[in-house]
């Protein structure tokens, strides 16, 4: 993967953790067309080749924002056709993030509005600064969330709560997001990134093939009946039985040492 993105900052943390920073702090990390293309390239590329990345932490540059959503200044004066073309890039980028086989932890360091909030929902789970705020404000400008917000928010906070958030466009706090199940942990601002990276390191230390299949199996849990979901789980389980990592894990346990997983 290349590291010279214009709107994304990439940093390896240890051997297997990738820190990705949305890097447009002057506009609260709002997504313009360039960022949309770069996010699609990054997460789409990781679908094909993980390059030994085993966990990703996604955050925003600066202290004020994770992401304020779509860049409305860039969109001012766009024709309907141009708007749809740009949104097609955003749609594909959202799917690439959602389908990325590498777990992604959102470290929400400030405002996460509109598409920024949807990005949080597309990550595997999220930690939030105590100063973070969330909102899906699309209804206030005559549209609705268009990168899976109406689908993922009800799964995260429940249907009735989601309807209120979506229909009012009102912001909510990190503590509310935690109470409703949208974020996993609320952190002090100066501890957010450290705690997210600590968790990423734990995940990266586990067997990567097992982690990837857990992500897939958990991802279909809400869409399948229990029996079908169980069959999906068993298929994933049996694929792992024959891996070198499974043998290494058992051997390391019996030899009382830390396993050295190789993703095969």
PDB file of N, CA and C in Angstrom, residues 48-140:
ATOM      1  N   UNK A  48      -7.794  -7.015  -0.903  1.00  0.00           N
ATOM      2  CA  UNK A  48      -7.028  -7.899  -1.786  1.00  0.00           C
ATOM      3  C   UNK A  48      -5.764  -8.406  -1.105  1.00  0.00           C
ATOM      4  N   UNK A  49      -5.044  -7.504  -0.416  1.00  0.00           N
ATOM      5  CA  UNK A  49      -3.760  -7.855   0.209  1.00  0.00           C
ATOM      6  C   UNK A  49      -3.642  -7.098   1.523  1.00  0.00           C
ATOM      7  N   UNK A  50      -3.642  -7.835   2.624  1.00  0.00           N
ATOM      8  CA  UNK A  50      -3.589  -7.192   3.939  1.00  0.00           C
ATOM      9  C   UNK A  50      -2.187  -6.710   4.308  1.00  0.00           C
ATOM     10  N   UNK A  51      -1.192  -7.139   3.587  1.00  0.00           N
ATOM     11  CA  UNK A  51       0.198  -6.701   3.794  1.00  0.00           C
ATOM     12  C   UNK A  51       0.608  -6.830   5.261  1.00  0.00           C
ATOM     13  N   UNK A  52       0.168  -7.915   5.891  1.00  0.00           N
ATOM     14  CA  UNK A  52       0.488  -8.242   7.285  1.00  0.00           C
ATOM     15  C   UNK A  52      -0.088  -7.239   8.285  1.00  0.00           C
ATOM     16  N   UNK A  53      -1.060  -6.431   7.855  1.00  0.00           N
ATOM     17  CA  UNK A  53      -1.809  -5.592   8.797  1.00  0.00           C
ATOM     18  C   UNK A  53      -2.885  -6.457   9.435  1.00  0.00           C
ATOM     19  N   UNK A  54      -2.927  -6.469  10.766  1.00  0.00           N
ATOM     20  CA  UNK A  54      -3.871  -7.331  11.472  1.00  0.00           C
ATOM     21  C   UNK A  54      -4.931  -6.551  12.237  1.00  0.00           C
ATOM     22  N   UNK A  55      -4.742  -5.276  12.406  1.00  0.00           N
ATOM     23  CA  UNK A  55      -5.775  -4.430  13.007  1.00  0.00           C
ATOM     24  C   UNK A  55      -5.501  -2.979  12.623  1.00  0.00           C
ATOM     25  N   UNK A  56      -6.573  -2.211  12.444  1.00  0.00           N
ATOM     26  CA  UNK A  56      -6.486  -0.807  12.051  1.00  0.00           C
ATOM     27  C   UNK A  56      -7.179   0.046  13.104  1.00  0.00           C
ATOM     28  N   UNK A  57      -6.574   1.171  13.436  1.00  0.00           N
ATOM     29  CA  UNK A  57      -7.236   2.208  14.226  1.00  0.00           C
ATOM     30  C   UNK A  57      -7.464   3.395  13.306  1.00  0.00           C
ATOM     31  N   UNK A  58      -8.701   3.849  13.237  1.00  0.00           N
ATOM     32  CA  UNK A  58      -9.084   4.959  12.368  1.00  0.00           C
ATOM     33  C   UNK A  58      -9.487   6.141  13.224  1.00  0.00           C
ATOM     34  N   UNK A  59      -8.832   7.285  13.027  1.00  0.00           N
ATOM     35  CA  UNK A  59      -9.117   8.474  13.824  1.00  0.00           C
ATOM     36  C   UNK A  59      -9.057   9.714  12.942  1.00  0.00           C
ATOM     37  N   UNK A  60      -9.275  10.875  13.553  1.00  0.00           N
ATOM     38  CA  UNK A  60      -9.226  12.136  12.826  1.00  0.00           C
ATOM     39  C   UNK A  60      -8.088  13.012  13.306  1.00  0.00           C
ATOM     40  N   UNK A  61      -7.571  13.855  12.425  1.00  0.00           N
ATOM     41  CA  UNK A  61      -6.491  14.762  12.783  1.00  0.00           C
ATOM     42  C   UNK A  61      -7.023  15.916  13.625  1.00  0.00           C
ATOM     43  N   UNK A  62      -6.210  16.375  14.561  1.00  0.00           N
ATOM     44  CA  UNK A  62      -6.591  17.501  15.401  1.00  0.00           C
ATOM     45  C   UNK A  62      -7.419  17.065  16.601  1.00  0.00           C
ATOM     46  N   UNK A  63      -7.849  18.040  17.370  1.00  0.00           N
ATOM     47  CA  UNK A  63      -8.597  17.781  18.596  1.00  0.00           C
ATOM     48  C   UNK A  63     -10.098  17.987  18.444  1.00  0.00           C
ATOM     49  N   UNK A  64     -10.537  18.560  17.331  1.00  0.00           N
ATOM     50  CA  UNK A  64     -11.930  18.990  17.229  1.00  0.00           C
ATOM     51  C   UNK A  64     -12.846  17.980  16.574  1.00  0.00           C
ATOM     52  N   UNK A  65     -12.309  17.162  15.676  1.00  0.00           N
ATOM     53  CA  UNK A  65     -13.218  16.347  14.869  1.00  0.00           C
ATOM     54  C   UNK A  65     -12.611  15.011  14.478  1.00  0.00           C
ATOM     55  N   UNK A  66     -13.454  14.007  14.491  1.00  0.00           N
ATOM     56  CA  UNK A  66     -13.195  12.746  13.792  1.00  0.00           C
ATOM     57  C   UNK A  66     -13.462  12.993  12.314  1.00  0.00           C
ATOM     58  N   UNK A  67     -14.699  13.351  11.998  1.00  0.00           N
ATOM     59  CA  UNK A  67     -15.051  13.801  10.652  1.00  0.00           C
ATOM     60  C   UNK A  67     -16.409  14.470  10.695  1.00  0.00           C
ATOM     61  N   UNK A  68     -16.498  15.634  10.062  1.00  0.00           N
ATOM     62  CA  UNK A  68     -17.761  16.372  10.012  1.00  0.00           C
ATOM     63  C   UNK A  68     -18.662  15.899   8.884  1.00  0.00           C
ATOM     64  N   UNK A  69     -18.276  14.818   8.185  1.00  0.00           N
ATOM     65  CA  UNK A  69     -19.112  14.290   7.107  1.00  0.00           C
ATOM     66  C   UNK A  69     -18.659  14.785   5.750  1.00  0.00           C
ATOM     67  N   UNK A  70     -19.591  14.859   4.817  1.00  0.00           N
ATOM     68  CA  UNK A  70     -19.269  15.303   3.475  1.00  0.00           C
ATOM     69  C   UNK A  70     -18.910  16.781   3.434  1.00  0.00           C
ATOM     70  N   UNK A  71     -18.006  17.139   2.555  1.00  0.00           N
ATOM     71  CA  UNK A  71     -17.556  18.521   2.415  1.00  0.00           C
ATOM     72  C   UNK A  71     -18.590  19.306   1.605  1.00  0.00           C
ATOM     73  N   UNK A  72     -19.462  20.028   2.308  1.00  0.00           N
ATOM     74  CA  UNK A  72     -20.547  20.736   1.636  1.00  0.00           C
ATOM     75  C   UNK A  72     -20.054  21.944   0.851  1.00  0.00           C
ATOM     76  N   UNK A  73     -18.903  22.476   1.211  1.00  0.00           N
ATOM     77  CA  UNK A  73     -18.347  23.578   0.417  1.00  0.00           C
ATOM     78  C   UNK A  73     -17.959  23.087  -0.967  1.00  0.00           C
ATOM     79  N   UNK A  74     -17.389  21.888  -1.048  1.00  0.00           N
ATOM     80  CA  UNK A  74     -17.056  21.334  -2.362  1.00  0.00           C
ATOM     81  C   UNK A  74     -18.328  21.032  -3.147  1.00  0.00           C
ATOM     82  N   UNK A  75     -19.376  20.648  -2.434  1.00  0.00           N
ATOM     83  CA  UNK A  75     -20.620  20.256  -3.104  1.00  0.00           C
ATOM     84  C   UNK A  75     -21.463  21.459  -3.556  1.00  0.00           C
ATOM     85  N   UNK A  76     -21.150  22.643  -3.058  1.00  0.00           N
ATOM     86  CA  UNK A  76     -21.933  23.817  -3.446  1.00  0.00           C
ATOM     87  C   UNK A  76     -21.859  24.022  -4.957  1.00  0.00           C
ATOM     88  N   UNK A  77     -23.006  24.098  -5.593  1.00  0.00           N
ATOM     89  CA  UNK A  77     -23.055  24.325  -7.029  1.00  0.00           C
ATOM     90  C   UNK A  77     -22.901  23.089  -7.880  1.00  0.00           C
ATOM     91  N   UNK A  78     -22.731  21.924  -7.254  1.00  0.00           N
ATOM     92  CA  UNK A  78     -22.627  20.696  -8.038  1.00  0.00           C
ATOM     93  C   UNK A  78     -23.933  20.431  -8.780  1.00  0.00           C
ATOM     94  N   UNK A  79     -23.822  19.937  -9.978  1.00  0.00           N
ATOM     95  CA  UNK A  79     -25.006  19.473 -10.688  1.00  0.00           C
ATOM     96  C   UNK A  79     -25.483  18.170 -10.046  1.00  0.00           C
ATOM     97  N   UNK A  80     -26.714  17.802 -10.326  1.00  0.00           N
ATOM     98  CA  UNK A  80     -27.227  16.535  -9.802  1.00  0.00           C
ATOM     99  C   UNK A  80     -26.355  15.368 -10.257  1.00  0.00           C
ATOM    100  N   UNK A  81     -25.922  15.412 -11.501  1.00  0.00           N
ATOM    101  CA  UNK A  81     -25.101  14.327 -12.031  1.00  0.00           C
ATOM    102  C   UNK A  81     -23.750  14.252 -11.330  1.00  0.00           C
ATOM    103  N   UNK A  82     -23.147  15.429 -11.097  1.00  0.00           N
ATOM    104  CA  UNK A  82     -21.859  15.445 -10.401  1.00  0.00           C
ATOM    105  C   UNK A  82     -22.009  14.937  -8.971  1.00  0.00           C
ATOM    106  N   UNK A  83     -23.110  15.332  -8.320  1.00  0.00           N
ATOM    107  CA  UNK A  83     -23.371  14.883  -6.947  1.00  0.00           C
ATOM    108  C   UNK A  83     -23.464  13.364  -6.915  1.00  0.00           C
ATOM    109  N   UNK A  84     -24.208  12.788  -7.862  1.00  0.00           N
ATOM    110  CA  UNK A  84     -24.370  11.328  -7.893  1.00  0.00           C
ATOM    111  C   UNK A  84     -23.052  10.633  -8.181  1.00  0.00           C
ATOM    112  N   UNK A  85     -22.242  11.206  -9.069  1.00  0.00           N
ATOM    113  CA  UNK A  85     -20.946  10.603  -9.367  1.00  0.00           C
ATOM    114  C   UNK A  85     -20.055  10.602  -8.130  1.00  0.00           C
ATOM    115  N   UNK A  86     -20.042  11.734  -7.409  1.00  0.00           N
ATOM    116  CA  UNK A  86     -19.244  11.784  -6.201  1.00  0.00           C
ATOM    117  C   UNK A  86     -19.759  10.788  -5.165  1.00  0.00           C
ATOM    118  N   UNK A  87     -21.089  10.731  -5.022  1.00  0.00           N
ATOM    119  CA  UNK A  87     -21.642   9.844  -4.004  1.00  0.00           C
ATOM    120  C   UNK A  87     -21.369   8.384  -4.339  1.00  0.00           C
ATOM    121  N   UNK A  88     -21.280   8.050  -5.617  1.00  0.00           N
ATOM    122  CA  UNK A  88     -20.930   6.679  -5.995  1.00  0.00           C
ATOM    123  C   UNK A  88     -19.562   6.290  -5.434  1.00  0.00           C
ATOM    124  N   UNK A  89     -18.632   7.250  -5.433  1.00  0.00           N
ATOM    125  CA  UNK A  89     -17.313   7.001  -4.840  1.00  0.00           C
ATOM    126  C   UNK A  89     -17.461   6.768  -3.341  1.00  0.00           C
ATOM    127  N   UNK A  90     -18.275   7.602  -2.682  1.00  0.00           N
ATOM    128  CA  UNK A  90     -18.485   7.447  -1.240  1.00  0.00           C
ATOM    129  C   UNK A  90     -19.151   6.110  -0.923  1.00  0.00           C
ATOM    130  N   UNK A  91     -20.111   5.710  -1.753  1.00  0.00           N
ATOM    131  CA  UNK A  91     -20.799   4.425  -1.546  1.00  0.00           C
ATOM    132  C   UNK A  91     -19.806   3.269  -1.607  1.00  0.00           C
ATOM    133  N   UNK A  92     -18.962   3.289  -2.640  1.00  0.00           N
ATOM    134  CA  UNK A  92     -17.997   2.207  -2.788  1.00  0.00           C
ATOM    135  C   UNK A  92     -16.971   2.220  -1.651  1.00  0.00           C
ATOM    136  N   UNK A  93     -16.600   3.420  -1.208  1.00  0.00           N
ATOM    137  CA  UNK A  93     -15.673   3.515  -0.088  1.00  0.00           C
ATOM    138  C   UNK A  93     -16.258   2.974   1.192  1.00  0.00           C
ATOM    139  N   UNK A  94     -17.547   3.242   1.415  1.00  0.00           N
ATOM    140  CA  UNK A  94     -18.218   2.719   2.613  1.00  0.00           C
ATOM    141  C   UNK A  94     -18.270   1.202   2.583  1.00  0.00           C
ATOM    142  N   UNK A  95     -18.558   0.640   1.416  1.00  0.00           N
ATOM    143  CA  UNK A  95     -18.584  -0.814   1.298  1.00  0.00           C
ATOM    144  C   UNK A  95     -17.197  -1.408   1.486  1.00  0.00           C
ATOM    145  N   UNK A  96     -16.167  -0.722   0.968  1.00  0.00           N
ATOM    146  CA  UNK A  96     -14.798  -1.216   1.125  1.00  0.00           C
ATOM    147  C   UNK A  96     -14.397  -1.241   2.592  1.00  0.00           C
ATOM    148  N   UNK A  97     -14.781  -0.208   3.343  1.00  0.00           N
ATOM    149  CA  UNK A  97     -14.498  -0.190   4.777  1.00  0.00           C
ATOM    150  C   UNK A  97     -15.249  -1.319   5.474  1.00  0.00           C
ATOM    151  N   UNK A  98     -16.521  -1.457   5.174  1.00  0.00           N
ATOM    152  CA  UNK A  98     -17.341  -2.483   5.817  1.00  0.00           C
ATOM    153  C   UNK A  98     -16.825  -3.880   5.514  1.00  0.00           C
ATOM    154  N   UNK A  99     -16.359  -4.108   4.302  1.00  0.00           N
ATOM    155  CA  UNK A  99     -15.931  -5.431   3.871  1.00  0.00           C
ATOM    156  C   UNK A  99     -14.446  -5.699   4.101  1.00  0.00           C
ATOM    157  N   UNK A 100     -13.725  -4.724   4.613  1.00  0.00           N
ATOM    158  CA  UNK A 100     -12.298  -4.914   4.867  1.00  0.00           C
ATOM    159  C   UNK A 100     -12.103  -6.097   5.817  1.00  0.00           C
ATOM    160  N   UNK A 101     -11.302  -7.092   5.442  1.00  0.00           N
ATOM    161  CA  UNK A 101     -11.127  -8.256   6.307  1.00  0.00           C
ATOM    162  C   UNK A 101     -10.361  -7.959   7.588  1.00  0.00           C
ATOM    163  N   UNK A 102      -9.644  -6.843   7.611  1.00  0.00           N
ATOM    164  CA  UNK A 102      -8.894  -6.450   8.799  1.00  0.00           C
ATOM    165  C   UNK A 102      -9.826  -5.700   9.751  1.00  0.00           C
ATOM    166  N   UNK A 103      -9.862  -6.055  11.029  1.00  0.00           N
ATOM    167  CA  UNK A 103     -10.694  -5.310  11.976  1.00  0.00           C
ATOM    168  C   UNK A 103     -10.307  -3.835  12.030  1.00  0.00           C
ATOM    169  N   UNK A 104     -11.317  -2.967  12.121  1.00  0.00           N
ATOM    170  CA  UNK A 104     -11.104  -1.525  12.187  1.00  0.00           C
ATOM    171  C   UNK A 104     -11.761  -0.984  13.449  1.00  0.00           C
ATOM    172  N   UNK A 105     -10.970  -0.331  14.286  1.00  0.00           N
ATOM    173  CA  UNK A 105     -11.462   0.315  15.495  1.00  0.00           C
ATOM    174  C   UNK A 105     -11.527   1.808  15.241  1.00  0.00           C
ATOM    175  N   UNK A 106     -12.672   2.423  15.432  1.00  0.00           N
ATOM    176  CA  UNK A 106     -12.779   3.878  15.339  1.00  0.00           C
ATOM    177  C   UNK A 106     -12.360   4.493  16.668  1.00  0.00           C
ATOM    178  N   UNK A 107     -11.465   5.463  16.615  1.00  0.00           N
ATOM    179  CA  UNK A 107     -11.080   6.254  17.783  1.00  0.00           C
ATOM    180  C   UNK A 107     -11.630   7.655  17.554  1.00  0.00           C
ATOM    181  N   UNK A 108     -12.808   7.915  18.112  1.00  0.00           N
ATOM    182  CA  UNK A 108     -13.573   9.118  17.782  1.00  0.00           C
ATOM    183  C   UNK A 108     -13.128  10.246  18.712  1.00  0.00           C
ATOM    184  N   UNK A 109     -12.361  11.168  18.148  1.00  0.00           N
ATOM    185  CA  UNK A 109     -11.694  12.189  18.946  1.00  0.00           C
ATOM    186  C   UNK A 109     -12.427  13.520  18.983  1.00  0.00           C
ATOM    187  N   UNK A 110     -13.595  13.614  18.371  1.00  0.00           N
ATOM    188  CA  UNK A 110     -14.334  14.881  18.375  1.00  0.00           C
ATOM    189  C   UNK A 110     -15.638  14.704  17.636  1.00  0.00           C
ATOM    190  N   UNK A 111     -16.005  15.694  16.841  1.00  0.00           N
ATOM    191  CA  UNK A 111     -17.260  15.665  16.096  1.00  0.00           C
ATOM    192  C   UNK A 111     -17.267  14.498  15.108  1.00  0.00           C
ATOM    193  N   UNK A 112     -18.360  13.743  15.105  1.00  0.00           N
ATOM    194  CA  UNK A 112     -18.593  12.702  14.101  1.00  0.00           C
ATOM    195  C   UNK A 112     -20.017  12.894  13.598  1.00  0.00           C
ATOM    196  N   UNK A 113     -20.153  13.739  12.597  1.00  0.00           N
ATOM    197  CA  UNK A 113     -21.464  14.107  12.074  1.00  0.00           C
ATOM    198  C   UNK A 113     -21.646  13.540  10.667  1.00  0.00           C
ATOM    199  N   UNK A 114     -22.897  13.316  10.296  1.00  0.00           N
ATOM    200  CA  UNK A 114     -23.208  12.885   8.940  1.00  0.00           C
ATOM    201  C   UNK A 114     -22.418  11.659   8.546  1.00  0.00           C
ATOM    202  N   UNK A 115     -21.711  11.775   7.418  1.00  0.00           N
ATOM    203  CA  UNK A 115     -20.897  10.663   6.958  1.00  0.00           C
ATOM    204  C   UNK A 115     -19.817  10.252   7.934  1.00  0.00           C
ATOM    205  N   UNK A 116     -19.379  11.180   8.783  1.00  0.00           N
ATOM    206  CA  UNK A 116     -18.413  10.821   9.816  1.00  0.00           C
ATOM    207  C   UNK A 116     -19.003   9.850  10.819  1.00  0.00           C
ATOM    208  N   UNK A 117     -20.253  10.084  11.198  1.00  0.00           N
ATOM    209  CA  UNK A 117     -20.958   9.165  12.091  1.00  0.00           C
ATOM    210  C   UNK A 117     -21.176   7.820  11.402  1.00  0.00           C
ATOM    211  N   UNK A 118     -21.506   7.853  10.123  1.00  0.00           N
ATOM    212  CA  UNK A 118     -21.681   6.611   9.385  1.00  0.00           C
ATOM    213  C   UNK A 118     -20.378   5.820   9.299  1.00  0.00           C
ATOM    214  N   UNK A 119     -19.258   6.511   9.184  1.00  0.00           N
ATOM    215  CA  UNK A 119     -17.970   5.833   9.175  1.00  0.00           C
ATOM    216  C   UNK A 119     -17.743   5.094  10.484  1.00  0.00           C
ATOM    217  N   UNK A 120     -18.081   5.742  11.603  1.00  0.00           N
ATOM    218  CA  UNK A 120     -17.957   5.087  12.906  1.00  0.00           C
ATOM    219  C   UNK A 120     -18.790   3.808  12.924  1.00  0.00           C
ATOM    220  N   UNK A 121     -20.007   3.889  12.409  1.00  0.00           N
ATOM    221  CA  UNK A 121     -20.897   2.727  12.394  1.00  0.00           C
ATOM    222  C   UNK A 121     -20.363   1.605  11.512  1.00  0.00           C
ATOM    223  N   UNK A 122     -19.577   1.941  10.491  1.00  0.00           N
ATOM    224  CA  UNK A 122     -19.032   0.932   9.589  1.00  0.00           C
ATOM    225  C   UNK A 122     -17.800   0.240  10.153  1.00  0.00           C
ATOM    226  N   UNK A 123     -17.210   0.801  11.199  1.00  0.00           N
ATOM    227  CA  UNK A 123     -16.070   0.153  11.838  1.00  0.00           C
ATOM    228  C   UNK A 123     -16.560  -1.010  12.703  1.00  0.00           C
ATOM    229  N   UNK A 124     -15.654  -1.885  13.068  1.00  0.00           N
ATOM    230  CA  UNK A 124     -16.045  -3.057  13.857  1.00  0.00           C
ATOM    231  C   UNK A 124     -16.535  -2.664  15.242  1.00  0.00           C
ATOM    232  N   UNK A 125     -15.883  -1.719  15.857  1.00  0.00           N
ATOM    233  CA  UNK A 125     -16.370  -1.116  17.094  1.00  0.00           C
ATOM    234  C   UNK A 125     -15.649   0.200  17.295  1.00  0.00           C
ATOM    235  N   UNK A 126     -16.040   0.934  18.340  1.00  0.00           N
ATOM    236  CA  UNK A 126     -15.549   2.308  18.480  1.00  0.00           C
ATOM    237  C   UNK A 126     -15.251   2.646  19.931  1.00  0.00           C
ATOM    238  N   UNK A 127     -14.181   3.394  20.131  1.00  0.00           N
ATOM    239  CA  UNK A 127     -13.903   4.080  21.383  1.00  0.00           C
ATOM    240  C   UNK A 127     -14.098   5.572  21.106  1.00  0.00           C
ATOM    241  N   UNK A 128     -14.572   6.301  22.095  1.00  0.00           N
ATOM    242  CA  UNK A 128     -14.841   7.723  21.893  1.00  0.00           C
ATOM    243  C   UNK A 128     -14.230   8.549  23.010  1.00  0.00           C
ATOM    244  N   UNK A 129     -13.702   9.697  22.651  1.00  0.00           N
ATOM    245  CA  UNK A 129     -13.301  10.690  23.640  1.00  0.00           C
ATOM    246  C   UNK A 129     -14.533  11.190  24.374  1.00  0.00           C
ATOM    247  N   UNK A 130     -14.362  11.552  25.623  1.00  0.00           N
ATOM    248  CA  UNK A 130     -15.486  12.100  26.396  1.00  0.00           C
ATOM    249  C   UNK A 130     -16.001  13.397  25.799  1.00  0.00           C
ATOM    250  N   UNK A 131     -15.216  14.032  24.934  1.00  0.00           N
ATOM    251  CA  UNK A 131     -15.630  15.280  24.288  1.00  0.00           C
ATOM    252  C   UNK A 131     -16.264  15.052  22.918  1.00  0.00           C
ATOM    253  N   UNK A 132     -16.344  13.808  22.478  1.00  0.00           N
ATOM    254  CA  UNK A 132     -16.898  13.515  21.152  1.00  0.00           C
ATOM    255  C   UNK A 132     -18.407  13.748  21.129  1.00  0.00           C
ATOM    256  N   UNK A 133     -18.902  14.149  19.979  1.00  0.00           N
ATOM    257  CA  UNK A 133     -20.349  14.254  19.762  1.00  0.00           C
ATOM    258  C   UNK A 133     -20.690  13.620  18.421  1.00  0.00           C
ATOM    259  N   UNK A 134     -21.906  13.132  18.323  1.00  0.00           N
ATOM    260  CA  UNK A 134     -22.350  12.392  17.150  1.00  0.00           C
ATOM    261  C   UNK A 134     -23.663  12.982  16.646  1.00  0.00           C
ATOM    262  N   UNK A 135     -23.895  12.865  15.346  1.00  0.00           N
ATOM    263  CA  UNK A 135     -25.189  13.249  14.778  1.00  0.00           C
ATOM    264  C   UNK A 135     -25.269  12.757  13.350  1.00  0.00           C
ATOM    265  N   UNK A 136     -26.488  12.448  12.929  1.00  0.00           N
ATOM    266  CA  UNK A 136     -26.784  12.197  11.524  1.00  0.00           C
ATOM    267  C   UNK A 136     -27.713  13.319  11.091  1.00  0.00           C
ATOM    268  N   UNK A 137     -27.119  14.339  10.483  1.00  0.00           N
ATOM    269  CA  UNK A 137     -27.800  15.617  10.238  1.00  0.00           C
ATOM    270  C   UNK A 137     -28.367  15.750   8.829  1.00  0.00           C
ATOM    271  N   UNK A 138     -28.321  14.694   8.046  1.00  0.00           N
ATOM    272  CA  UNK A 138     -28.695  14.795   6.632  1.00  0.00           C
ATOM    273  C   UNK A 138     -30.105  15.322   6.434  1.00  0.00           C
ATOM    274  N   UNK A 139     -31.020  14.958   7.337  1.00  0.00           N
ATOM    275  CA  UNK A 139     -32.413  15.384   7.185  1.00  0.00           C
ATOM    276  C   UNK A 139     -32.537  16.905   7.176  1.00  0.00           C
ATOM    277  N   UNK A 140     -31.582  17.597   7.762  1.00  0.00           N
ATOM    278  CA  UNK A 140     -31.643  19.051   7.854  1.00  0.00           C
ATOM    279  C   UNK A 140     -31.250  19.742   6.550  1.00  0.00           C
TER     280      UNK A 140
END
